[in-house]
PDB file of C-alpha atoms in Angstrom:
ATOM      1  CA  MET A   1      25.498  49.918 -43.626  1.00  0.00           C
ATOM      2  CA  THR A   2      23.055  50.261 -41.163  1.00  0.00           C
ATOM      3  CA  ARG A   3      20.022  47.843 -41.908  1.00  0.00           C
ATOM      4  CA  LEU A   4      16.819  49.193 -40.715  1.00  0.00           C
ATOM      5  CA  GLY A   5      13.257  46.891 -40.746  1.00  0.00           C
ATOM      6  CA  ILE A   6      10.123  48.762 -41.298  1.00  0.00           C
ATOM      7  CA  PHE A   7       7.141  46.579 -39.531  1.00  0.00           C
ATOM      8  CA  GLY A   8       3.713  48.838 -40.170  1.00  0.00           C
ATOM      9  CA  GLY A   9       0.504  48.158 -38.741  1.00  0.00           C
ATOM     10  CA  THR A  10      -2.659  48.833 -36.781  1.00  0.00           C
ATOM     11  CA  PHE A  11      -1.442  46.536 -34.128  1.00  0.00           C
ATOM     12  CA  ASP A  12      -4.820  46.387 -32.723  1.00  0.00           C
ATOM     13  CA  PRO A  13      -4.024  44.755 -30.433  1.00  0.00           C
ATOM     14  CA  PRO A  14      -0.283  43.942 -30.744  1.00  0.00           C
ATOM     15  CA  HIS A  15       0.109  40.475 -29.591  1.00  0.00           C
ATOM     16  CA  ILE A  16       2.956  37.430 -29.199  1.00  0.00           C
ATOM     17  CA  GLY A  17       2.705  36.956 -33.063  1.00  0.00           C
ATOM     18  CA  HIS A  18       3.832  39.817 -33.695  1.00  0.00           C
ATOM     19  CA  LEU A  19       6.705  40.388 -31.538  1.00  0.00           C
ATOM     20  CA  ILE A  20       7.785  36.758 -32.592  1.00  0.00           C
ATOM     21  CA  LEU A  21       7.751  37.421 -36.227  1.00  0.00           C
ATOM     22  CA  ALA A  22       9.678  41.019 -35.817  1.00  0.00           C
ATOM     23  CA  GLU A  23      12.632  39.216 -33.774  1.00  0.00           C
ATOM     24  CA  GLU A  24      13.055  36.407 -36.630  1.00  0.00           C
ATOM     25  CA  ALA A  25      13.318  39.227 -39.255  1.00  0.00           C
ATOM     26  CA  CYS A  26      15.699  41.226 -37.060  1.00  0.00           C
ATOM     27  CA  TYR A  27      17.707  37.963 -36.709  1.00  0.00           C
ATOM     28  CA  GLN A  28      17.012  36.261 -40.496  1.00  0.00           C
ATOM     29  CA  LEU A  29      17.438  39.377 -42.146  1.00  0.00           C
ATOM     30  CA  GLU A  30      20.394  40.993 -39.826  1.00  0.00           C
ATOM     31  CA  LEU A  31      18.420  44.048 -39.129  1.00  0.00           C
ATOM     32  CA  GLU A  32      20.286  46.365 -36.644  1.00  0.00           C
ATOM     33  CA  ARG A  33      16.629  47.358 -35.400  1.00  0.00           C
ATOM     34  CA  VAL A  34      12.942  46.726 -36.280  1.00  0.00           C
ATOM     35  CA  LEU A  35      10.993  50.442 -36.983  1.00  0.00           C
ATOM     36  CA  TRP A  36       7.320  49.851 -35.482  1.00  0.00           C
ATOM     37  CA  VAL A  37       5.220  52.139 -37.643  1.00  0.00           C
ATOM     38  CA  LEU A  38       1.731  52.481 -35.766  1.00  0.00           C
ATOM     39  CA  THR A  39      -0.772  53.633 -38.574  1.00  0.00           C
ATOM     40  CA  PRO A  40      -3.464  55.575 -37.328  1.00  0.00           C
ATOM     41  CA  ASN A  41      -5.950  55.557 -40.016  1.00  0.00           C
ATOM     42  CA  PRO A  42      -5.116  52.723 -42.264  1.00  0.00           C
ATOM     43  CA  PRO A  43      -6.580  53.537 -46.150  1.00  0.00           C
ATOM     44  CA  HIS A  44      -7.729  49.725 -46.417  1.00  0.00           C
ATOM     45  CA  LYS A  45      -9.715  49.329 -43.165  1.00  0.00           C
ATOM     46  CA  THR A  46     -12.222  52.184 -43.379  1.00  0.00           C
ATOM     47  CA  ASP A  47     -14.800  49.267 -42.997  1.00  0.00           C
ATOM     48  CA  ARG A  48     -14.515  48.505 -39.170  1.00  0.00           C
ATOM     49  CA  GLU A  49     -14.034  50.912 -35.966  1.00  0.00           C
ATOM     50  CA  ILE A  50     -10.096  51.081 -35.135  1.00  0.00           C
ATOM     51  CA  THR A  51      -9.679  51.540 -31.631  1.00  0.00           C
ATOM     52  CA  PRO A  52      -8.081  55.103 -31.160  1.00  0.00           C
ATOM     53  CA  ALA A  53      -4.251  55.731 -32.209  1.00  0.00           C
ATOM     54  CA  GLY A  54      -3.464  56.618 -28.486  1.00  0.00           C
ATOM     55  CA  GLU A  55      -4.927  53.343 -27.074  1.00  0.00           C
ATOM     56  CA  ARG A  56      -2.871  51.391 -29.505  1.00  0.00           C
ATOM     57  CA  LEU A  57       0.212  53.769 -28.796  1.00  0.00           C
ATOM     58  CA  ALA A  58      -0.175  52.609 -25.178  1.00  0.00           C
ATOM     59  CA  MET A  59      -0.488  49.219 -25.860  1.00  0.00           C
ATOM     60  CA  LEU A  60       2.659  49.245 -28.365  1.00  0.00           C
ATOM     61  CA  HIS A  61       4.584  50.894 -26.042  1.00  0.00           C
ATOM     62  CA  ALA A  62       3.806  48.261 -23.414  1.00  0.00           C
ATOM     63  CA  ALA A  63       4.793  45.237 -26.237  1.00  0.00           C
ATOM     64  CA  LEU A  64       8.127  47.160 -27.188  1.00  0.00           C
ATOM     65  CA  ALA A  65       9.578  47.976 -23.520  1.00  0.00           C
ATOM     66  CA  GLY A  66      12.828  46.855 -23.269  1.00  0.00           C
ATOM     67  CA  ALA A  67      13.604  45.335 -26.293  1.00  0.00           C
ATOM     68  CA  ALA A  68      16.689  45.915 -27.840  1.00  0.00           C
ATOM     69  CA  CYS A  69      16.341  45.380 -31.183  1.00  0.00           C
ATOM     70  CA  PHE A  70      12.673  47.080 -31.537  1.00  0.00           C
ATOM     71  CA  GLU A  71      11.997  50.844 -31.620  1.00  0.00           C
ATOM     72  CA  LEU A  72       8.754  52.733 -31.953  1.00  0.00           C
ATOM     73  CA  SER A  73       8.551  54.984 -34.893  1.00  0.00           C
ATOM     74  CA  THR A  74       5.993  57.659 -35.085  1.00  0.00           C
ATOM     75  CA  VAL A  75       6.389  58.512 -38.702  1.00  0.00           C
ATOM     76  CA  ASP A  76       2.733  58.153 -39.437  1.00  0.00           C
ATOM     77  CA  LEU A  77       1.050  59.193 -36.014  1.00  0.00           C
ATOM     78  CA  ASP A  78       2.959  62.547 -37.035  1.00  0.00           C
ATOM     79  CA  ARG A  79       1.195  63.389 -40.352  1.00  0.00           C
ATOM     80  CA  PRO A  80      -1.991  63.593 -41.416  1.00  0.00           C
ATOM     81  CA  ALA A  81      -4.021  61.023 -43.700  1.00  0.00           C
ATOM     82  CA  PRO A  82      -4.079  59.434 -45.623  1.00  0.00           C
ATOM     83  CA  HIS A  83      -1.269  56.942 -44.918  1.00  0.00           C
ATOM     84  CA  TYR A  84       0.103  55.103 -47.728  1.00  0.00           C
ATOM     85  CA  ALA A  85       3.272  52.905 -47.090  1.00  0.00           C
ATOM     86  CA  VAL A  86       5.078  54.186 -50.107  1.00  0.00           C
ATOM     87  CA  ASP A  87       4.991  57.590 -48.227  1.00  0.00           C
ATOM     88  CA  THR A  88       6.021  56.060 -44.860  1.00  0.00           C
ATOM     89  CA  VAL A  89       9.505  54.485 -46.698  1.00  0.00           C
ATOM     90  CA  ARG A  90      10.040  57.819 -48.218  1.00  0.00           C
ATOM     91  CA  LEU A  91       9.577  59.847 -44.947  1.00  0.00           C
ATOM     92  CA  LEU A  92      12.056  57.111 -42.885  1.00  0.00           C
ATOM     93  CA  ARG A  93      14.386  57.446 -45.879  1.00  0.00           C
ATOM     94  CA  GLN A  94      14.675  60.893 -45.302  1.00  0.00           C
ATOM     95  CA  LYS A  95      15.402  60.168 -41.402  1.00  0.00           C
ATOM     96  CA  HIS A  96      17.757  57.420 -42.137  1.00  0.00           C
ATOM     97  CA  PRO A  97      19.276  58.049 -45.755  1.00  0.00           C
ATOM     98  CA  GLN A  98      22.272  55.736 -45.027  1.00  0.00           C
ATOM     99  CA  ALA A  99      20.710  53.038 -43.660  1.00  0.00           C
ATOM    100  CA  ARG A 100      19.267  49.972 -45.680  1.00  0.00           C
ATOM    101  CA  LEU A 101      15.572  50.163 -45.316  1.00  0.00           C
ATOM    102  CA  VAL A 102      13.794  46.343 -45.663  1.00  0.00           C
ATOM    103  CA  TYR A 103       9.857  46.949 -45.552  1.00  0.00           C
ATOM    104  CA  LEU A 104       8.369  43.658 -43.587  1.00  0.00           C
ATOM    105  CA  LEU A 105       5.252  42.162 -44.853  1.00  0.00           C
ATOM    106  CA  GLY A 106       3.286  38.947 -44.765  1.00  0.00           C
ATOM    107  CA  GLY A 107       3.336  36.841 -48.163  1.00  0.00           C
ATOM    108  CA  ASP A 108      -0.422  37.573 -48.452  1.00  0.00           C
ATOM    109  CA  SER A 109       0.719  41.373 -48.435  1.00  0.00           C
ATOM    110  CA  LEU A 110       2.805  40.116 -51.154  1.00  0.00           C
ATOM    111  CA  ASN A 111       0.597  38.851 -53.381  1.00  0.00           C
ATOM    112  CA  ASP A 112      -1.720  41.589 -52.997  1.00  0.00           C
ATOM    113  CA  LEU A 113       0.860  44.412 -53.679  1.00  0.00           C
ATOM    114  CA  THR A 114      -0.370  45.395 -57.069  1.00  0.00           C
ATOM    115  CA  THR A 115      -3.622  46.959 -55.309  1.00  0.00           C
ATOM    116  CA  TRP A 116      -1.563  49.262 -53.218  1.00  0.00           C
ATOM    117  CA  HIS A 117      -1.187  52.921 -53.418  1.00  0.00           C
ATOM    118  CA  ASN A 118       1.361  53.328 -56.103  1.00  0.00           C
ATOM    119  CA  PRO A 119       2.919  50.042 -55.817  1.00  0.00           C
ATOM    120  CA  GLN A 120       5.733  50.443 -58.226  1.00  0.00           C
ATOM    121  CA  ALA A 121       6.858  53.368 -56.448  1.00  0.00           C
ATOM    122  CA  PHE A 122       6.506  51.661 -53.047  1.00  0.00           C
ATOM    123  CA  VAL A 123       8.980  48.723 -54.393  1.00  0.00           C
ATOM    124  CA  ASP A 124      11.478  51.472 -56.036  1.00  0.00           C
ATOM    125  CA  ALA A 125      11.711  53.222 -52.666  1.00  0.00           C
ATOM    126  CA  CYS A 126      12.640  50.015 -50.719  1.00  0.00           C
ATOM    127  CA  ASP A 127      15.776  48.292 -50.807  1.00  0.00           C
ATOM    128  CA  GLU A 128      14.837  44.909 -49.768  1.00  0.00           C
ATOM    129  CA  LEU A 129      11.297  43.510 -48.770  1.00  0.00           C
ATOM    130  CA  GLY A 130      11.313  40.816 -46.226  1.00  0.00           C
ATOM    131  CA  VAL A 131       8.820  38.335 -46.601  1.00  0.00           C
ATOM    132  CA  MET A 132       7.490  36.226 -43.959  1.00  0.00           C
ATOM    133  CA  TYR A 133       6.274  33.274 -45.305  1.00  0.00           C
ATOM    134  CA  ARG A 134       3.418  30.718 -44.441  1.00  0.00           C
ATOM    135  CA  PRO A 135       3.506  27.031 -45.785  1.00  0.00           C
ATOM    136  CA  GLY A 136       0.746  26.609 -48.374  1.00  0.00           C
ATOM    137  CA  ARG A 137       0.569  30.101 -48.978  1.00  0.00           C
ATOM    138  CA  GLU A 138       1.991  29.976 -52.438  1.00  0.00           C
ATOM    139  CA  VAL A 139       3.564  33.192 -53.895  1.00  0.00           C
ATOM    140  CA  ASP A 140       4.493  33.735 -57.399  1.00  0.00           C
ATOM    141  CA  LEU A 141       6.764  36.071 -57.586  1.00  0.00           C
ATOM    142  CA  SER A 142       7.265  35.913 -61.603  1.00  0.00           C
ATOM    143  CA  ALA A 143       3.805  37.058 -61.843  1.00  0.00           C
ATOM    144  CA  LEU A 144       4.335  39.791 -59.414  1.00  0.00           C
ATOM    145  CA  GLU A 145       7.421  40.603 -61.432  1.00  0.00           C
ATOM    146  CA  LEU A 146       5.823  41.312 -64.957  1.00  0.00           C
ATOM    147  CA  ALA A 147       3.407  43.818 -62.851  1.00  0.00           C
ATOM    148  CA  LEU A 148       6.051  45.327 -60.742  1.00  0.00           C
ATOM    149  CA  PRO A 149       9.782  45.002 -61.784  1.00  0.00           C
ATOM    150  CA  GLY A 150      12.229  44.936 -59.931  1.00  0.00           C
ATOM    151  CA  VAL A 151      10.591  43.267 -56.843  1.00  0.00           C
ATOM    152  CA  ALA A 152      11.935  40.053 -57.511  1.00  0.00           C
ATOM    153  CA  ALA A 153      15.421  41.012 -56.687  1.00  0.00           C
ATOM    154  CA  LYS A 154      14.530  43.029 -53.703  1.00  0.00           C
ATOM    155  CA  THR A 155      12.503  40.076 -52.224  1.00  0.00           C
ATOM    156  CA  ARG A 156      13.710  37.775 -49.219  1.00  0.00           C
ATOM    157  CA  PHE A 157      12.084  35.489 -47.623  1.00  0.00           C
ATOM    158  CA  LEU A 158      12.226  34.385 -43.904  1.00  0.00           C
ATOM    159  CA  GLN A 159      10.402  31.322 -42.229  1.00  0.00           C
ATOM    160  CA  ALA A 160       8.739  31.777 -39.394  1.00  0.00           C
ATOM    161  CA  PRO A 161       6.735  30.228 -36.522  1.00  0.00           C
ATOM    162  CA  LEU A 162       3.033  29.118 -38.104  1.00  0.00           C
ATOM    163  CA  LEU A 163       1.496  30.816 -35.220  1.00  0.00           C
ATOM    164  CA  GLU A 164      -2.807  31.536 -36.423  1.00  0.00           C
ATOM    165  CA  ILE A 165      -3.198  34.342 -33.779  1.00  0.00           C
ATOM    166  CA  ALA A 166      -4.774  37.860 -35.193  1.00  0.00           C
ATOM    167  CA  SER A 167      -5.516  40.643 -33.532  1.00  0.00           C
ATOM    168  CA  SER A 168      -9.243  40.292 -34.626  1.00  0.00           C
ATOM    169  CA  GLN A 169      -9.090  37.123 -32.918  1.00  0.00           C
ATOM    170  CA  VAL A 170      -8.235  38.441 -29.765  1.00  0.00           C
ATOM    171  CA  ARG A 171     -10.602  41.803 -29.719  1.00  0.00           C
ATOM    172  CA  GLN A 172     -13.281  38.916 -30.633  1.00  0.00           C
ATOM    173  CA  ARG A 173     -11.908  36.952 -27.555  1.00  0.00           C
ATOM    174  CA  VAL A 174     -11.927  40.236 -25.311  1.00  0.00           C
ATOM    175  CA  ALA A 175     -15.670  40.968 -26.275  1.00  0.00           C
ATOM    176  CA  ALA A 176     -17.004  37.199 -25.569  1.00  0.00           C
ATOM    177  CA  SER A 177     -15.862  36.952 -22.038  1.00  0.00           C
ATOM    178  CA  GLN A 178     -13.074  34.643 -23.565  1.00  0.00           C
ATOM    179  CA  PRO A 179      -9.629  33.609 -22.065  1.00  0.00           C
ATOM    180  CA  PHE A 180      -7.100  35.721 -24.010  1.00  0.00           C
ATOM    181  CA  ARG A 181      -4.504  36.160 -21.545  1.00  0.00           C
ATOM    182  CA  TYR A 182      -1.726  34.106 -23.239  1.00  0.00           C
ATOM    183  CA  TYR A 183      -1.990  35.523 -26.607  1.00  0.00           C
ATOM    184  CA  LEU A 184      -0.650  39.065 -25.793  1.00  0.00           C
ATOM    185  CA  PRO A 185       2.739  40.172 -23.602  1.00  0.00           C
ATOM    186  CA  GLU A 186       2.175  40.649 -20.141  1.00  0.00           C
ATOM    187  CA  ALA A 187       1.931  44.503 -20.449  1.00  0.00           C
ATOM    188  CA  VAL A 188      -0.460  44.567 -23.286  1.00  0.00           C
ATOM    189  CA  TYR A 189      -2.485  42.308 -21.173  1.00  0.00           C
ATOM    190  CA  GLN A 190      -2.560  44.961 -18.433  1.00  0.00           C
ATOM    191  CA  VAL A 191      -3.177  47.833 -20.638  1.00  0.00           C
ATOM    192  CA  ILE A 192      -6.332  46.154 -22.326  1.00  0.00           C
ATOM    193  CA  GLN A 193      -7.561  45.238 -18.580  1.00  0.00           C
ATOM    194  CA  ARG A 194      -6.621  48.524 -17.037  1.00  0.00           C
ATOM    195  CA  ARG A 195      -8.611  50.514 -19.428  1.00  0.00           C
ATOM    196  CA  GLY A 196     -11.407  48.444 -20.518  1.00  0.00           C
ATOM    197  CA  LEU A 197     -10.738  47.368 -23.908  1.00  0.00           C
ATOM    198  CA  TYR A 198     -12.647  45.696 -26.757  1.00  0.00           C
ATOM    199  CA  ARG A 199     -15.288  45.181 -23.968  1.00  0.00           C
TER     200      ARG A 199
END
């Protein structure tokens, strides 16, 4: 059975940390492909200004070009807001009915899963959860299981390099005219420079 990873985010901008984590997930979880899902209007980020989806889409196209294991999915771009993860998974299930869907998320997100929209339905919709474990950030899986039955059996942890890179950090560095070139794939850096983003 085909194993597909689902990697959702605002990717504002996509940086090398995103690529390394997705590649590790592809390898450690034996995924055929990782579907990168660009979220145009994330419900949990309504308190800040987000770069227009078209600009982020251009950066994501640039970041993923030539990567055999990565594929851009427009499942969220092709539908109106709100963009909840549970709906994303259900739509991808319709597109890939024979695939095993592995939703990729960080340990922090797993800890916050009970605050997501319809979290039990989300857990039920996923075949597996690929959790990017970070040392020093504990996940109480037994407590989470009490709140969301079935989550423990579906969770698979993966080890990834500890890279303290965040998209917000990149945006701040660009705005402050600080060096940021090597936080990004070359193609994404060129898009930011060419379009004058984050200045």
